Short mmCIF file of N, CA and C in Angstrom, two decimals:
data_model
loop_
_atom_site.label_atom_id
_atom_site.label_comp_id
_atom_site.label_asym_id
_atom_site.label_seq_id
_atom_site.Cartn_x
_atom_site.Cartn_y
_atom_site.Cartn_z
N MET I 1 15.65 36.61 4.75
CA MET I 1 16.01 37.57 4.60
C MET I 1 14.42 38.08 4.15
N LEU I 2 13.37 37.75 3.52
CA LEU I 2 12.19 38.61 3.68
C LEU I 2 12.04 39.07 4.86
N GLY I 3 12.32 38.39 6.41
CA GLY I 3 12.20 39.19 7.45
C GLY I 3 13.12 40.23 7.20
N ALA I 4 14.32 40.37 6.85
CA ALA I 4 15.24 41.77 7.37
C ALA I 4 14.79 42.72 6.20
N LEU I 5 13.83 42.24 4.94
CA LEU I 5 13.36 43.02 4.08
C LEU I 5 12.25 44.20 4.84
N GLY I 6 11.13 43.38 5.29
CA GLY I 6 9.86 43.76 6.53
C GLY I 6 10.59 45.02 7.13
N VAL I 7 11.54 44.38 7.65
CA VAL I 7 12.08 45.22 8.94
C VAL I 7 12.59 46.68 8.36
N TRP I 8 13.60 46.51 7.36
CA TRP I 8 14.18 47.34 7.16
C TRP I 8 13.34 48.40 6.26
N VAL I 9 12.10 47.98 5.55
CA VAL I 9 10.86 48.99 5.22
C VAL I 9 10.03 49.88 6.08
N GLY I 10 10.25 49.14 7.73
CA GLY I 10 9.80 49.70 8.67
C GLY I 10 8.64 48.84 9.48
N TRP I 11 8.60 47.76 9.39
CA TRP I 11 7.84 46.62 9.87
C TRP I 11 8.31 45.60 10.97
N PRO I 12 8.81 46.27 12.30
CA PRO I 12 9.33 45.26 12.94
C PRO I 12 8.99 43.87 13.51
N ALA I 13 8.02 43.48 13.01
CA ALA I 13 7.54 42.28 13.52
C ALA I 13 7.54 40.96 12.13
N ALA I 14 8.24 41.73 11.06
CA ALA I 14 8.42 40.70 9.62
C ALA I 14 9.08 39.67 10.06
N ASP I 15 10.48 39.83 10.80
CA ASP I 15 11.19 38.97 11.45
C ASP I 15 10.50 37.70 11.87
N PRO I 16 10.09 37.79 13.03
CA PRO I 16 9.28 36.83 13.62
C PRO I 16 8.15 36.25 13.13
N VAL I 17 7.25 37.21 12.40
CA VAL I 17 6.51 36.51 11.34
C VAL I 17 7.07 35.59 10.43
N SER I 18 7.88 35.70 9.43
CA SER I 18 8.57 35.39 8.65
C SER I 18 9.51 33.56 9.44
N GLY I 19 9.73 33.91 10.50
CA GLY I 19 10.26 32.80 11.20
C GLY I 19 9.41 31.45 11.50
N ILE I 20 8.04 31.97 11.68
CA ILE I 20 6.82 31.20 12.44
C ILE I 20 6.48 30.67 11.11
N VAL I 21 6.15 31.89 10.07
CA VAL I 21 5.92 30.58 8.84
C VAL I 21 6.29 29.71 8.17
N ILE I 22 7.81 30.19 8.34
CA ILE I 22 8.29 28.79 8.13
C ILE I 22 8.82 27.48 8.71
N ALA I 23 8.71 28.16 10.41
CA ALA I 23 8.42 26.91 11.18
C ALA I 23 7.09 26.10 10.76
N VAL I 24 5.92 26.88 10.19
CA VAL I 24 4.71 25.94 9.95
C VAL I 24 4.96 25.23 8.98
N ALA I 25 5.46 25.66 7.92
CA ALA I 25 5.64 24.80 6.88
C ALA I 25 6.62 23.89 6.98
N ILE I 26 7.84 24.06 7.84
CA ILE I 26 8.47 22.63 8.15
C ILE I 26 7.89 21.77 8.85
N LEU I 27 7.15 22.25 9.80
CA LEU I 27 5.90 21.15 10.54
C LEU I 27 4.96 20.44 9.96
N LEU I 28 4.65 21.18 9.10
CA LEU I 28 3.62 20.42 7.68
C LEU I 28 4.72 19.67 6.98
N VAL I 29 5.74 19.32 6.48
CA VAL I 29 6.68 18.12 5.96
C VAL I 29 7.04 17.67 6.81
N LEU I 30 7.24 17.65 8.00
CA LEU I 30 8.03 16.64 8.80
C LEU I 30 6.51 15.85 9.33
N SER I 31 5.16 16.40 9.33
CA SER I 31 4.11 15.18 9.77
C SER I 31 3.81 14.94 8.52
N THR I 32 3.87 14.82 7.56
CA THR I 32 3.50 14.09 6.36
C THR I 32 4.55 13.40 5.87
N ALA I 33 5.80 13.49 5.97
CA ALA I 33 6.75 12.88 6.12
C ALA I 33 7.01 11.54 7.40
N GLY I 34 6.49 11.82 8.54
CA GLY I 34 6.33 11.13 9.70
C GLY I 34 5.54 10.00 9.60
N ARG I 35 4.29 10.45 9.16
CA ARG I 35 3.05 9.61 9.17
C ARG I 35 3.52 8.39 8.01
N GLU I 36 3.92 8.68 7.06
CA GLU I 36 4.56 7.54 6.29
C GLU I 36 5.50 6.57 6.95
N VAL I 37 6.66 7.13 7.49
CA VAL I 37 7.81 6.59 7.93
C VAL I 37 7.08 5.51 9.16
N PHE I 38 5.98 6.08 9.84
CA PHE I 38 5.32 5.27 10.99
C PHE I 38 4.49 4.34 10.37
N ARG I 39 3.66 4.63 9.19
CA ARG I 39 2.85 3.43 8.74
C ARG I 39 3.92 2.44 8.38
N ARG I 40 4.68 2.41 7.80
CA ARG I 40 6.01 1.72 6.91
C ARG I 40 7.07 1.31 8.32
N LEU I 41 6.75 1.72 9.38
CA LEU I 41 7.36 0.95 10.51
C LEU I 41 6.76 -0.05 11.24
N LEU I 42 5.52 0.24 10.66
CA LEU I 42 4.00 -0.95 11.12
C LEU I 42 3.56 -1.96 9.89
N ASP I 43 4.77 -2.21 8.64
CA ASP I 43 4.47 -2.63 8.00
C ASP I 43 2.93 -2.09 7.52
N GLY I 44 2.49 -1.39 7.28
CA GLY I 44 1.18 -1.13 6.57
C GLY I 44 1.51 -0.31 5.03
N VAL I 45 0.70 -1.20 4.54
CA VAL I 45 0.86 -0.47 3.04
C VAL I 45 -0.76 0.13 3.00
N GLU I 46 -0.52 0.90 1.75
CA GLU I 46 -1.78 1.48 0.94
C GLU I 46 -2.24 1.21 0.58
N PRO I 47 -4.23 1.48 1.34
CA PRO I 47 -4.95 0.66 0.78
C PRO I 47 -5.66 0.65 -0.60
N GLN I 48 -4.95 1.31 -1.61
CA GLN I 48 -4.86 1.42 -3.31
C GLN I 48 -4.11 0.40 -3.54
N LEU I 49 -3.06 0.13 -2.85
CA LEU I 49 -1.89 -1.34 -3.26
C LEU I 49 -2.81 -2.44 -2.83
N VAL I 50 -3.73 -2.52 -2.19
CA VAL I 50 -4.31 -3.95 -1.49
C VAL I 50 -5.35 -4.25 -2.20
N GLU I 51 -5.62 -3.03 -3.23
CA GLU I 51 -7.28 -2.80 -3.71
C GLU I 51 -6.74 -3.20 -5.21
N THR I 52 -5.60 -2.98 -5.59
CA THR I 52 -4.85 -3.19 -6.60
C THR I 52 -4.90 -4.80 -7.17
N VAL I 53 -4.19 -5.77 -6.05
CA VAL I 53 -4.01 -6.94 -6.16
C VAL I 53 -5.25 -7.43 -5.83
N ALA I 54 -6.12 -7.19 -4.96
CA ALA I 54 -7.27 -7.94 -4.80
C ALA I 54 -8.10 -7.65 -6.53
N ASP I 55 -8.17 -6.49 -7.22
CA ASP I 55 -8.40 -6.59 -8.58
C ASP I 55 -7.70 -7.60 -9.25
N ALA I 56 -6.44 -7.97 -9.43
CA ALA I 56 -5.61 -8.50 -10.39
C ALA I 56 -6.36 -9.90 -9.81
N LEU I 57 -6.45 -10.43 -9.03
CA LEU I 57 -7.02 -11.82 -8.24
C LEU I 57 -8.43 -12.01 -9.02
N ARG I 58 -9.12 -11.36 -8.95
CA ARG I 58 -10.64 -11.02 -9.48
C ARG I 58 -10.74 -11.23 -10.36
N THR I 59 -9.65 -10.77 -11.69
CA THR I 59 -9.89 -10.92 -12.69
C THR I 59 -8.79 -12.44 -13.41
N THR I 60 -8.79 -12.95 -12.64
CA THR I 60 -7.79 -14.43 -12.74
C THR I 60 -8.56 -15.18 -13.48
N PRO I 61 -8.97 -15.70 -14.51
CA PRO I 61 -9.83 -16.74 -14.95
C PRO I 61 -10.08 -18.16 -13.69
N GLY I 62 -10.73 -18.56 -13.23
CA GLY I 62 -11.16 -19.49 -12.41
C GLY I 62 -11.63 -18.60 -10.83
N VAL I 63 -11.62 -17.62 -10.77
CA VAL I 63 -11.18 -16.90 -9.44
C VAL I 63 -13.00 -16.40 -9.38
N ARG I 64 -13.64 -17.18 -8.52
CA ARG I 64 -15.23 -16.53 -8.20
C ARG I 64 -15.48 -15.20 -7.02
N GLY I 65 -14.38 -15.33 -6.53
CA GLY I 65 -14.44 -14.19 -5.63
C GLY I 65 -13.14 -13.99 -4.68
N VAL I 66 -12.82 -12.59 -3.87
CA VAL I 66 -11.45 -12.55 -2.78
C VAL I 66 -12.34 -12.03 -1.49
N ARG I 67 -11.98 -13.07 -0.98
CA ARG I 67 -12.31 -12.91 0.69
C ARG I 67 -11.42 -12.10 1.50
N ARG I 68 -10.19 -12.38 1.31
CA ARG I 68 -9.38 -11.39 1.91
C ARG I 68 -7.99 -11.00 1.07
N VAL I 69 -7.61 -9.71 1.16
CA VAL I 69 -6.24 -9.77 1.09
C VAL I 69 -4.89 -8.98 1.83
N ARG I 70 -4.21 -9.48 2.39
CA ARG I 70 -3.40 -8.90 3.74
C ARG I 70 -1.97 -9.00 2.56
N MET I 71 -1.02 -7.61 3.01
CA MET I 71 -0.05 -7.40 3.12
C MET I 71 0.73 -6.55 3.81
N ARG I 72 2.24 -6.93 3.54
CA ARG I 72 3.51 -6.07 4.55
C ARG I 72 4.71 -5.72 3.74
N TRP I 73 5.00 -4.77 3.77
CA TRP I 73 6.46 -4.66 3.56
C TRP I 73 7.33 -5.14 4.09
N SER I 74 8.38 -5.91 3.40
CA SER I 74 9.63 -6.38 3.82
C SER I 74 10.84 -5.51 3.26
N GLY I 75 11.13 -4.58 3.58
CA GLY I 75 12.48 -3.85 3.20
C GLY I 75 11.83 -3.16 2.61
N HIS I 76 12.02 -3.44 0.98
CA HIS I 76 11.12 -2.41 -0.49
C HIS I 76 10.30 -3.46 -1.07
N GLN I 77 10.14 -4.56 -0.51
CA GLN I 77 9.47 -5.76 -1.55
C GLN I 77 7.71 -5.89 -0.81
N LEU I 78 6.97 -5.74 -1.49
CA LEU I 78 5.75 -6.53 -0.64
C LEU I 78 5.85 -7.82 -0.85
N ARG I 79 5.15 -8.37 0.29
CA ARG I 79 4.73 -9.63 0.75
C ARG I 79 3.30 -10.05 0.84
N GLY I 80 2.50 -10.92 0.93
CA GLY I 80 1.50 -10.67 0.98
C GLY I 80 0.74 -12.04 1.19
N GLU I 81 -0.28 -12.06 1.86
CA GLU I 81 -1.41 -13.24 1.63
C GLU I 81 -2.78 -13.03 0.90
N ALA I 82 -3.34 -13.83 0.07
CA ALA I 82 -4.97 -14.02 -0.61
C ALA I 82 -5.66 -15.34 -0.22
N ASP I 83 -6.95 -14.71 0.53
CA ASP I 83 -7.79 -15.76 0.18
C ASP I 83 -9.02 -15.58 -0.98
N ILE I 84 -8.79 -16.90 -1.95
CA ILE I 84 -9.89 -16.58 -3.17
C ILE I 84 -10.78 -17.82 -2.82
N GLU I 85 -11.96 -17.88 -3.58
CA GLU I 85 -13.01 -18.38 -4.34
C GLU I 85 -12.83 -19.04 -5.62
N VAL I 86 -13.00 -20.29 -5.22
CA VAL I 86 -12.62 -20.79 -6.39
C VAL I 86 -14.27 -22.06 -6.66
N ASP I 87 -14.55 -22.69 -7.57
CA ASP I 87 -15.79 -23.46 -8.09
C ASP I 87 -15.80 -24.41 -7.49
N PRO I 88 -16.56 -25.02 -6.07
CA PRO I 88 -16.19 -26.11 -5.20
C PRO I 88 -16.10 -27.41 -5.96
N ALA I 89 -16.24 -27.71 -7.48
CA ALA I 89 -16.41 -28.75 -8.13
C ALA I 89 -14.98 -29.27 -8.50
N LEU I 90 -13.73 -28.21 -8.34
CA LEU I 90 -12.47 -28.70 -8.76
C LEU I 90 -12.16 -29.09 -8.29
N THR I 91 -10.75 -30.26 -8.18
CA THR I 91 -10.32 -31.28 -7.84
C THR I 91 -9.00 -30.02 -7.21
N ALA I 92 -8.20 -30.53 -5.96
CA ALA I 92 -7.84 -30.29 -5.64
C ALA I 92 -6.41 -29.55 -6.42
N LEU I 93 -5.80 -30.36 -7.39
CA LEU I 93 -5.08 -29.79 -8.24
C LEU I 93 -5.78 -29.06 -9.28
N GLN I 94 -6.77 -28.74 -9.73
CA GLN I 94 -7.47 -27.71 -10.57
C GLN I 94 -6.77 -26.12 -9.30
N ALA I 95 -7.69 -26.59 -7.91
CA ALA I 95 -7.83 -25.45 -7.39
C ALA I 95 -6.12 -24.57 -7.24
N GLN I 96 -5.47 -25.63 -7.01
CA GLN I 96 -4.01 -25.07 -6.94
C GLN I 96 -3.43 -24.64 -7.93
N GLY I 97 -4.16 -25.29 -9.32
CA GLY I 97 -3.67 -24.46 -10.43
C GLY I 97 -4.34 -23.28 -10.75
N VAL I 98 -5.35 -22.95 -10.17
CA VAL I 98 -6.19 -21.75 -10.27
C VAL I 98 -5.19 -20.36 -9.48
N ALA I 99 -5.01 -21.33 -7.97
CA ALA I 99 -4.22 -19.79 -7.38
C ALA I 99 -3.06 -19.96 -7.74
N HIS I 100 -1.93 -20.40 -8.54
CA HIS I 100 -0.54 -20.17 -8.80
C HIS I 100 -1.22 -19.29 -10.00
N ALA I 101 -2.14 -19.47 -11.02
CA ALA I 101 -2.15 -18.57 -12.08
C ALA I 101 -3.01 -17.21 -11.52
N ALA I 102 -3.94 -17.06 -10.48
CA ALA I 102 -3.94 -15.93 -9.63
C ALA I 102 -2.42 -15.22 -8.79
N GLU I 103 -2.06 -15.87 -8.35
CA GLU I 103 -0.55 -15.47 -7.77
C GLU I 103 0.28 -14.85 -8.91
N GLN I 104 0.50 -15.59 -9.71
CA GLN I 104 1.33 -14.69 -10.90
C GLN I 104 0.32 -13.85 -11.97
N HIS I 105 -0.64 -13.60 -11.62
CA HIS I 105 -1.41 -12.22 -12.19
C HIS I 105 -0.90 -11.34 -11.36
N ALA I 106 -1.61 -11.53 -10.02
CA ALA I 106 -1.18 -10.31 -9.54
C ALA I 106 0.02 -9.77 -9.19
N VAL I 107 1.55 -11.16 -8.80
CA VAL I 107 2.49 -9.80 -8.86
C VAL I 107 3.06 -9.74 -10.63
N SER I 108 2.24 -9.89 -11.27
CA SER I 108 2.90 -9.43 -12.34
C SER I 108 1.87 -7.87 -12.51
N HIS I 109 0.77 -7.65 -11.65
CA HIS I 109 0.29 -6.13 -12.10
C HIS I 109 0.49 -5.35 -10.83
N THR I 110 1.04 -5.84 -10.39
CA THR I 110 1.21 -5.02 -8.24
C THR I 110 3.14 -4.65 -8.80
N ARG I 111 3.38 -3.60 -8.68
CA ARG I 111 4.41 -3.05 -8.60
C ARG I 111 5.04 -3.44 -6.91
N ARG I 112 6.37 -4.15 -7.50
CA ARG I 112 7.20 -4.24 -6.05
C ARG I 112 6.52 -5.61 -5.43
N LEU I 113 5.18 -6.14 -5.64
CA LEU I 113 4.84 -7.00 -4.63
C LEU I 113 5.98 -8.31 -5.29
N THR I 114 6.57 -9.14 -4.52
CA THR I 114 7.33 -10.24 -4.77
C THR I 114 6.73 -11.59 -4.75
N GLU I 115 5.95 -11.26 -3.71
CA GLU I 115 5.61 -13.01 -3.68
C GLU I 115 4.04 -12.60 -3.12
N LEU I 116 2.99 -13.69 -2.97
CA LEU I 116 1.79 -13.92 -2.89
C LEU I 116 1.31 -15.07 -2.57
N THR I 117 1.25 -15.36 -1.32
CA THR I 117 0.48 -17.17 -0.99
C THR I 117 -0.80 -16.55 -1.41
N VAL I 118 -1.63 -17.68 -1.99
CA VAL I 118 -2.88 -17.75 -2.39
C VAL I 118 -3.59 -19.03 -1.82
N HIS I 119 -3.88 -18.85 -0.85
CA HIS I 119 -5.32 -19.76 -0.49
C HIS I 119 -6.58 -19.96 -1.41
N THR I 120 -7.29 -21.05 -1.43
CA THR I 120 -8.22 -21.06 -2.04
C THR I 120 -9.91 -21.87 -1.47
N SER I 121 -10.45 -21.27 -1.27
CA SER I 121 -12.13 -22.17 -0.57
C SER I 121 -13.01 -22.13 -1.47
N PRO I 122 -13.65 -23.42 -1.54
CA PRO I 122 -14.69 -23.23 -2.56
C PRO I 122 -15.46 -22.23 -1.96
N ALA I 123 -16.51 -21.58 -3.13
CA ALA I 123 -17.35 -20.74 -3.65
C ALA I 123 -18.26 -20.91 -2.78
N GLY I 124 -18.80 -20.22 -2.24
CA GLY I 124 -19.80 -19.97 -1.00
C GLY I 124 -20.67 -20.89 0.00
N GLY I 125 -18.44 -21.52 0.37
CA GLY I 125 -18.29 -22.35 2.17
C GLY I 125 -18.35 -21.11 2.93
N PRO I 126 -18.00 -21.49 4.11
CA PRO I 126 -17.39 -20.58 5.15
C PRO I 126 -16.50 -19.78 4.86
#
């Protein structure tokens, strides 16, 4: 429409120029959408979601540190694994309780996170 108007007022290049502008706009939208789809195909998760889970774990009582958080998409749900540090003096049962609390805290604070396996390690250990 804009190209036809330009030709009508005497600018013969208006039609091809408007076509190029529309093509560039389509390519920009396609490249953005393509990156997101490609990331999802490779089970990639946005870094801010991983940081949200790490922050939730850090604020759980009994967690002394977060070593690693890994997540992936499974359909429209997130699943993940986390390695946390706990007091080395805790018994295995107590460490399991901290891990369970950390899992529940992270799941309740992260949208679409449905499952998080939490491993515990003594703080300061390898």
